[in-house]
Amino acid sequence: MQHPAVPDLAHTHTRPIHWVATATAVAGVVALSPVLQPDAATAAQSADQAATPAPKSAPAHGTPPDPATVAFPLECGPVKALVQRKAVGDLDGDGRPETVAVVHCDAPMGTPPDGVYVVTRGHDGGKPRVVATLVDPKERRTATELSVREGVVRATLLGYSSTDVPSCCPDVKDDVKWRWKNGAFVSDTPSHARTV
């Protein structure tokens, strides 16, 4: 048996104190990591952007209503209503956000038509509820895009030129927008249907 030229080193044999020291060091790093985080990154502004003031809008206060908690006016039979898309914004200028939701029945086959609904909650912060129907599912439309900007709801809707067109294959595309005016949502876009 040959003895090593270097005697056994003390650090090659772990003892309980080594484990305690390691655990303490790791706990210290974990505890201090939130404090030592770098500041959030910010984009540099060009001189033109810095000189142009940002558009002012009413600050939205509160949490937007969750459309998943709403009973939509859909007849879905044994399947549930499915929120396909949603967009949030202050539509009536009261400082509280509303949610616009694209909803259809979660059918296992086919292309179920969409409904587009505005969901809000009362001043008391109560349960969310549907306050407007922008697109009724009876219109046989499918919303492929949805956004809310500066109080305007915008959507791209696919539809059908006649009842003879099968629901798998919409042949009309329309870009529409709605704005809150005089206590109701009014379509600002005249219907300019285009063939898909």
Coordinates of N, CA and C in Angstrom, one line a residue:
M1 N 0.8 -1.2 0.0 CA 0.0 0.0 0.0 C 0.9 1.2 0.0
Q2 N 0.6 2.1 -0.9 CA 1.4 3.3 -1.0 C 0.6 4.5 -0.3
H3 N 1.3 5.2 0.5 CA 0.7 6.4 1.2 C 0.8 7.6 0.3
P4 N -0.2 8.4 0.3 CA -0.1 9.6 -0.5 C 1.0 10.6 0.0
A5 N 1.5 11.3 -0.9 CA 2.6 12.3 -0.6 C 2.0 13.4 0.3
V6 N 0.7 13.7 0.0 CA 0.1 14.8 0.8 C -0.9 14.1 1.8
P7 N -0.7 14.5 3.1 CA -1.6 13.9 4.1 C -3.1 14.3 3.8
D8 N -4.0 13.6 4.4 CA -5.4 13.9 4.3 C -5.6 15.3 4.7
L9 N -6.4 16.0 3.8 CA -6.7 17.4 4.1 C -7.9 17.5 4.9
A10 N -8.0 18.4 5.8 CA -9.1 18.5 6.8 C -10.4 18.8 6.0
H11 N -10.3 19.6 4.9 CA -11.5 20.0 4.2 C -12.1 18.9 3.4
T12 N -11.4 17.8 3.2 CA -12.0 16.7 2.4 C -12.9 15.9 3.2
H13 N -13.0 16.0 4.5 CA -13.9 15.3 5.4 C -14.9 16.2 5.9
T14 N -16.2 16.1 5.5 CA -17.2 17.0 5.9 C -17.7 16.7 7.3
R15 N -17.9 17.7 8.0 CA -18.4 17.6 9.4 C -19.7 18.4 9.5
P16 N -20.5 18.2 10.5 CA -21.8 18.9 10.6 C -21.6 20.5 10.6
I17 N -20.5 21.0 11.1 CA -20.3 22.4 11.1 C -20.2 23.0 9.7
H18 N -19.6 22.1 8.7 CA -19.5 22.6 7.3 C -20.9 22.7 6.7
W19 N -21.8 21.8 7.0 CA -23.2 21.9 6.5 C -23.9 23.1 7.0
V20 N -23.7 23.3 8.3 CA -24.4 24.5 8.9 C -23.9 25.8 8.3
A21 N -22.6 25.9 8.1 CA -22.0 27.1 7.5 C -22.5 27.3 6.1
T22 N -22.6 26.2 5.3 CA -23.1 26.3 3.9 C -24.5 26.8 3.9
A23 N -25.4 26.1 4.8 CA -26.8 26.5 4.8 C -27.0 27.9 5.2
T24 N -26.2 28.4 6.2 CA -26.3 29.8 6.6 C -25.9 30.8 5.5
A25 N -24.9 30.4 4.7 CA -24.4 31.3 3.6 C -25.5 31.3 2.5
V26 N -26.1 30.2 2.2 CA -27.1 30.2 1.2 C -28.4 31.0 1.6
A27 N -28.8 30.8 2.9 CA -29.9 31.5 3.4 C -29.7 33.0 3.4
G28 N -28.4 33.4 3.6 CA -28.1 34.9 3.6 C -28.2 35.4 2.2
V29 N -27.7 34.7 1.2 CA -27.8 35.1 -0.2 C -29.3 35.2 -0.6
V30 N -30.1 34.2 -0.3 CA -31.5 34.2 -0.7 C -32.2 35.4 0.0
A31 N -31.9 35.7 1.3 CA -32.6 36.7 2.0 C -32.2 38.1 1.4
L32 N -31.0 38.3 1.0 CA -30.5 39.6 0.5 C -30.8 39.8 -1.0
S33 N -31.2 38.8 -1.7 CA -31.3 38.9 -3.2 C -32.4 39.9 -3.6
P34 N -33.6 40.0 -2.9 CA -34.5 41.0 -3.3 C -34.0 42.4 -3.1
V35 N -33.2 42.6 -2.0 CA -32.7 44.0 -1.7 C -31.7 44.4 -2.7
L36 N -30.9 43.5 -3.3 CA -29.8 43.8 -4.1 C -30.1 43.7 -5.6
Q37 N -31.4 43.7 -6.0 CA -31.8 43.6 -7.4 C -31.5 44.9 -8.1
P38 N -31.2 44.9 -9.4 CA -30.9 46.1 -10.1 C -32.2 46.8 -10.4
D39 N -32.2 48.1 -10.7 CA -33.3 48.9 -11.0 C -33.9 48.4 -12.3
A40 N -35.2 48.6 -12.5 CA -35.9 48.2 -13.7 C -35.3 49.0 -14.9
A41 N -35.2 48.3 -16.0 CA -34.7 48.9 -17.2 C -35.6 49.9 -17.8
T42 N -35.1 51.0 -18.3 CA -36.0 52.0 -18.9 C -35.4 52.3 -20.3
A43 N -36.3 52.6 -21.2 CA -35.9 52.9 -22.5 C -35.5 54.4 -22.6
A44 N -34.5 54.7 -23.3 CA -34.0 56.0 -23.5 C -35.0 56.7 -24.5
Q45 N -35.3 58.0 -24.2 CA -36.2 58.7 -25.1 C -35.4 59.6 -26.0
S46 N -35.9 59.7 -27.2 CA -35.2 60.6 -28.2 C -35.6 62.0 -27.8
A47 N -34.9 63.0 -28.4 CA -35.2 64.4 -28.1 C -36.6 64.7 -28.5
D48 N -37.1 64.2 -29.6 CA -38.5 64.4 -30.1 C -39.5 63.9 -29.1
Q49 N -39.3 62.7 -28.6 CA -40.2 62.1 -27.6 C -40.2 62.9 -26.3
A50 N -39.1 63.3 -25.9 CA -39.0 64.1 -24.6 C -39.7 65.4 -24.7
A51 N -39.7 66.0 -25.9 CA -40.3 67.3 -26.1 C -41.8 67.2 -26.2
T52 N -42.3 66.1 -26.7 CA -43.8 65.9 -26.9 C -44.4 65.3 -25.6
P53 N -45.4 66.1 -25.1 CA -46.0 65.5 -23.8 C -46.9 64.3 -24.2
A54 N -47.0 63.4 -23.2 CA -47.8 62.2 -23.4 C -49.3 62.7 -23.4
P55 N -50.1 62.0 -24.2 CA -51.6 62.3 -24.1 C -52.1 62.0 -22.8
K56 N -53.0 62.9 -22.3 CA -53.6 62.7 -21.0 C -54.9 62.0 -21.1
S57 N -55.1 61.1 -20.2 CA -56.3 60.4 -20.1 C -56.6 60.2 -18.6
A58 N -57.9 59.9 -18.3 CA -58.3 59.7 -16.9 C -57.6 58.5 -16.4
P59 N -56.9 58.5 -15.2 CA -56.3 57.3 -14.7 C -57.3 56.3 -14.3
A60 N -57.1 55.1 -14.7 CA -58.0 54.0 -14.4 C -57.7 53.5 -12.9
H61 N -58.7 53.5 -12.1 CA -58.6 53.1 -10.7 C -59.3 51.8 -10.6
G62 N -58.7 50.9 -9.8 CA -59.3 49.6 -9.5 C -58.9 48.5 -10.5
T63 N -59.4 47.4 -10.1 CA -59.1 46.2 -10.9 C -60.1 46.0 -12.0
P64 N -59.7 45.7 -13.2 CA -60.7 45.5 -14.2 C -61.6 44.2 -13.9
P65 N -62.8 44.2 -14.3 CA -63.7 43.1 -14.0 C -63.2 41.8 -14.8
D66 N -63.3 40.7 -14.1 CA -62.8 39.4 -14.7 C -64.0 38.8 -15.4
P67 N -63.9 38.7 -16.7 CA -65.0 38.1 -17.5 C -65.3 36.6 -17.2
A68 N -64.3 36.0 -16.6 CA -64.5 34.5 -16.2 C -65.5 34.4 -15.1
T69 N -65.9 35.4 -14.4 CA -66.9 35.3 -13.3 C -68.2 35.8 -13.7
V70 N -68.5 36.1 -15.0 CA -69.7 36.7 -15.5 C -70.6 35.6 -16.2
A71 N -71.9 35.7 -16.0 CA -72.8 34.9 -16.8 C -73.2 35.7 -18.0
F72 N -72.7 35.2 -19.2 CA -73.0 35.9 -20.4 C -74.3 35.5 -21.0
P73 N -75.0 36.3 -21.8 CA -76.3 36.0 -22.4 C -76.2 35.1 -23.6
L74 N -75.6 33.9 -23.4 CA -75.4 32.9 -24.4 C -76.2 31.6 -24.1
E75 N -76.8 31.0 -25.0 CA -77.5 29.7 -24.9 C -76.5 28.7 -25.4
C76 N -75.8 28.0 -24.5 CA -74.7 27.1 -24.9 C -75.1 25.6 -24.6
G77 N -76.3 25.3 -24.1 CA -76.7 24.0 -23.9 C -75.8 23.3 -22.9
P78 N -75.3 22.1 -23.2 CA -74.5 21.3 -22.2 C -73.0 21.8 -22.1
V79 N -72.6 22.7 -23.0 CA -71.2 23.2 -22.9 C -71.2 24.6 -22.3
K80 N -70.0 25.0 -21.9 CA -69.8 26.3 -21.2 C -69.5 27.4 -22.2
A81 N -69.7 28.6 -21.7 CA -69.3 29.8 -22.4 C -67.7 29.9 -22.2
L82 N -67.0 30.2 -23.3 CA -65.6 30.3 -23.2 C -65.2 31.8 -23.6
V83 N -64.4 32.4 -22.7 CA -63.8 33.7 -23.1 C -62.6 33.5 -24.0
Q84 N -62.8 34.0 -25.2 CA -61.7 33.7 -26.2 C -60.7 34.8 -26.2
R85 N -61.1 36.1 -26.0 CA -60.2 37.2 -26.0 C -60.8 38.3 -25.0
K86 N -59.9 39.1 -24.6 CA -60.4 40.2 -23.7 C -59.4 41.4 -23.9
A87 N -60.0 42.6 -23.7 CA -59.2 43.8 -23.7 C -59.7 44.7 -22.6
V88 N -58.9 45.5 -22.0 CA -59.3 46.3 -20.8 C -59.0 47.8 -21.1
G89 N -59.9 48.7 -20.7 CA -59.7 50.1 -20.8 C -60.8 50.9 -20.2
D90 N -60.6 52.1 -19.9 CA -61.7 53.0 -19.4 C -62.5 53.5 -20.6
L91 N -63.7 52.9 -20.8 CA -64.5 53.2 -22.0 C -65.4 54.4 -21.8
D92 N -65.8 54.7 -20.6 CA -66.8 55.8 -20.4 C -66.2 57.0 -19.6
G93 N -64.8 57.0 -19.4 CA -64.2 58.2 -18.8 C -64.4 58.4 -17.3
D94 N -64.9 57.3 -16.6 CA -65.1 57.5 -15.2 C -63.9 57.2 -14.3
G95 N -62.8 56.8 -14.9 CA -61.6 56.5 -14.2 C -61.5 55.0 -13.7
R96 N -62.6 54.2 -14.0 CA -62.5 52.8 -13.7 C -62.5 52.0 -15.0
P97 N -61.7 50.9 -15.0 CA -61.6 50.1 -16.2 C -62.8 49.2 -16.5
E98 N -63.1 49.0 -17.7 CA -64.1 48.0 -18.1 C -63.3 47.0 -18.9
T99 N -63.9 45.8 -19.1 CA -63.3 44.7 -19.8 C -64.3 44.4 -21.0
V100 N -63.7 44.3 -22.2 CA -64.4 43.9 -23.4 C -64.0 42.4 -23.6
A101 N -65.0 41.6 -23.7 CA -64.7 40.1 -23.9 C -65.4 39.6 -25.1
V102 N -64.6 38.7 -25.8 CA -65.1 37.9 -27.0 C -65.4 36.6 -26.4
V103 N -66.6 36.1 -26.5 CA -67.1 34.9 -25.9 C -67.9 34.1 -26.9
H104 N -67.7 32.7 -26.8 CA -68.5 31.8 -27.6 C -68.7 30.5 -26.8
C105 N -69.6 29.7 -27.3 CA -69.9 28.4 -26.6 C -68.7 27.5 -27.0
D106 N -68.2 26.8 -26.0 CA -67.1 25.9 -26.2 C -67.5 24.6 -26.8
A107 N -67.9 24.7 -28.1 CA -68.4 23.6 -28.9 C -67.2 22.7 -29.3
P108 N -67.4 21.3 -29.2 CA -66.4 20.4 -29.6 C -66.0 20.4 -31.1
M109 N -67.0 20.9 -31.9 CA -66.8 20.9 -33.4 C -67.3 22.1 -33.9
G110 N -66.9 22.5 -35.1 CA -67.4 23.6 -35.8 C -66.8 24.9 -35.4
T111 N -67.4 26.0 -35.9 CA -67.0 27.4 -35.6 C -68.1 28.1 -34.9
P112 N -68.2 28.1 -33.6 CA -69.3 28.7 -32.9 C -69.1 30.3 -33.1
P113 N -70.2 31.0 -33.3 CA -70.2 32.4 -33.4 C -69.8 33.1 -32.1
D114 N -69.1 34.3 -32.2 CA -68.7 35.0 -31.1 C -69.7 36.1 -30.7
G115 N -69.8 36.4 -29.4 CA -70.4 37.6 -28.9 C -69.4 38.5 -28.3
V116 N -69.5 39.8 -28.5 CA -68.6 40.7 -27.9 C -69.4 41.5 -26.9
Y117 N -68.9 41.5 -25.7 CA -69.6 42.1 -24.5 C -68.7 43.0 -23.8
V118 N -69.4 44.1 -23.2 CA -68.7 45.0 -22.3 C -69.1 44.6 -20.9
V119 N -68.1 44.4 -20.0 CA -68.3 44.0 -18.6 C -67.8 45.1 -17.7
T120 N -68.5 45.4 -16.7 CA -68.1 46.4 -15.8 C -68.6 46.0 -14.4
R121 N -68.2 46.8 -13.4 CA -68.7 46.6 -12.0 C -69.2 47.9 -11.5
G122 N -70.2 47.9 -10.6 CA -70.8 49.1 -10.1 C -69.8 50.0 -9.3
H123 N -70.2 51.2 -9.0 CA -69.4 52.1 -8.2 C -69.0 51.5 -6.9
D124 N -69.9 50.6 -6.4 CA -69.6 50.0 -5.1 C -68.5 48.8 -5.2
G125 N -68.0 48.6 -6.4 CA -67.1 47.5 -6.6 C -67.7 46.1 -6.5
G126 N -69.0 46.0 -6.8 CA -69.7 44.8 -6.7 C -69.3 43.8 -7.8
K127 N -70.2 42.8 -7.9 CA -69.9 41.7 -8.9 C -69.9 42.2 -10.3
P128 N -69.0 41.7 -11.1 CA -69.0 42.1 -12.6 C -70.2 41.7 -13.3
R129 N -70.6 42.5 -14.3 CA -71.9 42.2 -15.0 C -71.7 42.7 -16.4
V130 N -72.5 42.2 -17.4 CA -72.5 42.6 -18.7 C -73.4 43.8 -18.8
V131 N -72.9 44.9 -19.4 CA -73.7 46.1 -19.6 C -74.0 46.5 -21.0
A132 N -73.3 45.8 -22.0 CA -73.6 46.1 -23.4 C -73.2 44.9 -24.2
T133 N -73.9 44.6 -25.3 CA -73.6 43.6 -26.3 C -73.2 44.4 -27.6
L134 N -71.9 44.3 -28.0 CA -71.5 45.0 -29.2 C -71.7 44.1 -30.4
V135 N -71.5 42.8 -30.3 CA -71.8 41.8 -31.3 C -72.6 40.7 -30.7
D136 N -73.8 40.5 -31.3 CA -74.6 39.4 -30.8 C -74.2 38.1 -31.6
P137 N -74.1 37.0 -30.9 CA -73.8 35.7 -31.6 C -74.8 35.4 -32.7
K138 N -76.0 35.9 -32.7 CA -76.9 35.6 -33.8 C -76.5 36.2 -35.1
E139 N -75.5 37.1 -35.0 CA -75.0 37.7 -36.3 C -74.0 36.8 -37.0
R140 N -73.6 35.7 -36.4 CA -72.7 34.7 -37.0 C -71.4 35.3 -37.3
R141 N -70.8 36.1 -36.4 CA -69.5 36.7 -36.6 C -68.4 36.1 -35.7
T142 N -67.2 36.1 -36.2 CA -66.0 35.7 -35.4 C -65.1 36.8 -35.2
A143 N -64.7 37.2 -34.0 CA -63.7 38.2 -33.8 C -62.3 37.7 -33.8
T144 N -61.5 38.2 -34.7 CA -60.1 37.7 -34.8 C -59.1 38.6 -34.1
E145 N -59.5 39.9 -33.9 CA -58.7 40.8 -33.2 C -59.6 41.7 -32.3
L146 N -59.0 42.1 -31.2 CA -59.7 43.0 -30.2 C -58.7 43.8 -29.5
S147 N -59.1 45.1 -29.4 CA -58.2 46.0 -28.6 C -59.1 47.2 -28.1
V148 N -58.5 47.8 -27.0 CA -59.1 49.0 -26.5 C -58.0 50.1 -26.4
R149 N -58.2 51.2 -27.1 CA -57.2 52.3 -27.0 C -58.0 53.6 -26.9
E150 N -57.6 54.4 -26.0 CA -58.2 55.8 -25.8 C -59.7 55.7 -25.8
G151 N -60.2 54.8 -25.1 CA -61.7 54.7 -25.0 C -62.4 54.1 -26.2
V152 N -61.7 53.6 -27.2 CA -62.3 53.1 -28.4 C -62.1 51.6 -28.4
V153 N -63.2 50.8 -28.7 CA -63.1 49.4 -28.8 C -62.9 49.1 -30.3
R154 N -61.9 48.4 -30.7 CA -61.6 48.0 -32.1 C -61.7 46.5 -32.2
A155 N -62.3 46.0 -33.3 CA -62.3 44.6 -33.5 C -62.3 44.3 -35.0
T156 N -61.7 43.2 -35.4 CA -61.8 42.6 -36.7 C -62.7 41.5 -36.7
L157 N -63.8 41.5 -37.5 CA -64.8 40.5 -37.5 C -64.9 39.8 -38.8
L158 N -65.0 38.5 -38.8 CA -65.2 37.7 -40.0 C -66.7 37.3 -40.0
G159 N -67.3 37.3 -41.1 CA -68.7 36.9 -41.2 C -69.0 36.3 -42.6
Y160 N -70.3 36.3 -42.9 CA -70.8 35.6 -44.1 C -71.6 36.5 -45.0
S161 N -71.5 36.4 -46.3 CA -72.2 37.2 -47.2 C -73.7 36.8 -47.3
S162 N -73.9 35.5 -47.0 CA -75.3 35.0 -47.1 C -75.4 33.8 -46.1
T163 N -76.6 33.3 -45.9 CA -76.8 32.2 -45.1 C -76.4 30.9 -45.8
D164 N -76.2 30.9 -47.1 CA -75.7 29.8 -47.8 C -74.2 29.4 -47.6
V165 N -73.5 30.4 -47.1 CA -72.0 30.2 -46.9 C -71.9 29.3 -45.6
P166 N -71.1 28.2 -45.7 CA -71.0 27.3 -44.5 C -70.2 28.0 -43.4
S167 N -70.5 27.7 -42.2 CA -69.9 28.3 -41.0 C -68.4 28.1 -40.9
C168 N -67.9 27.1 -41.6 CA -66.5 26.8 -41.6 C -65.7 27.9 -42.3
C169 N -66.3 28.6 -43.2 CA -65.6 29.4 -44.2 C -66.1 30.8 -44.4
P170 N -65.9 31.7 -43.4 CA -66.4 33.1 -43.5 C -65.8 33.7 -44.7
D171 N -66.6 34.5 -45.4 CA -66.1 35.1 -46.7 C -66.2 36.7 -46.6
V172 N -66.4 37.3 -45.4 CA -66.4 38.7 -45.3 C -65.6 39.1 -44.1
K173 N -64.8 40.2 -44.2 CA -64.0 40.7 -43.1 C -64.3 42.2 -43.0
D174 N -64.5 42.6 -41.7 CA -64.9 43.9 -41.4 C -64.1 44.5 -40.2
D175 N -63.5 45.6 -40.3 CA -62.9 46.3 -39.2 C -63.8 47.3 -38.6
V176 N -64.2 47.1 -37.3 CA -65.2 48.0 -36.7 C -64.6 48.6 -35.4
K177 N -65.3 49.7 -35.0 CA -64.9 50.3 -33.7 C -66.2 50.9 -33.1
W178 N -66.1 50.9 -31.8 CA -67.2 51.5 -31.0 C -66.7 52.5 -30.0
R179 N -67.5 53.5 -29.7 CA -67.1 54.5 -28.7 C -68.4 54.8 -27.9
W180 N -68.1 55.1 -26.6 CA -69.2 55.5 -25.7 C -69.7 56.9 -26.0
K181 N -70.9 57.1 -26.4 CA -71.5 58.4 -26.7 C -72.9 58.5 -26.1
N182 N -73.2 59.6 -25.4 CA -74.5 59.8 -24.9 C -75.2 58.6 -24.2
G183 N -74.4 57.9 -23.4 CA -75.0 56.8 -22.7 C -75.1 55.5 -23.4
A184 N -74.5 55.3 -24.6 CA -74.6 54.1 -25.3 C -73.3 53.9 -26.1
F185 N -73.0 52.6 -26.5 CA -71.9 52.4 -27.4 C -72.4 52.5 -28.8
V186 N -71.7 53.4 -29.6 CA -72.1 53.7 -31.0 C -70.9 53.2 -31.9
S187 N -71.3 52.6 -33.0 CA -70.3 52.2 -33.9 C -69.9 53.4 -34.7
D188 N -68.6 53.7 -34.7 CA -68.0 54.8 -35.4 C -67.6 54.5 -36.9
T189 N -67.7 53.2 -37.2 CA -67.2 52.7 -38.4 C -68.4 52.3 -39.3
P190 N -68.6 52.9 -40.4 CA -69.6 52.4 -41.3 C -69.2 51.1 -41.8
S191 N -70.2 50.2 -42.1 CA -69.9 48.9 -42.5 C -69.4 48.8 -43.9
H192 N -68.1 48.5 -44.0 CA -67.4 48.4 -45.3 C -66.9 46.9 -45.4
A193 N -67.8 46.0 -45.6 CA -67.4 44.6 -45.6 C -66.5 44.3 -46.8
R194 N -65.5 43.5 -46.5 CA -64.6 43.2 -47.6 C -64.6 41.6 -47.7
T195 N -64.4 41.2 -48.9 CA -64.3 39.7 -49.1 C -63.0 39.2 -48.6
V196 N -63.0 38.1 -47.9 CA -61.8 37.5 -47.3 C -61.0 36.8 -48.4

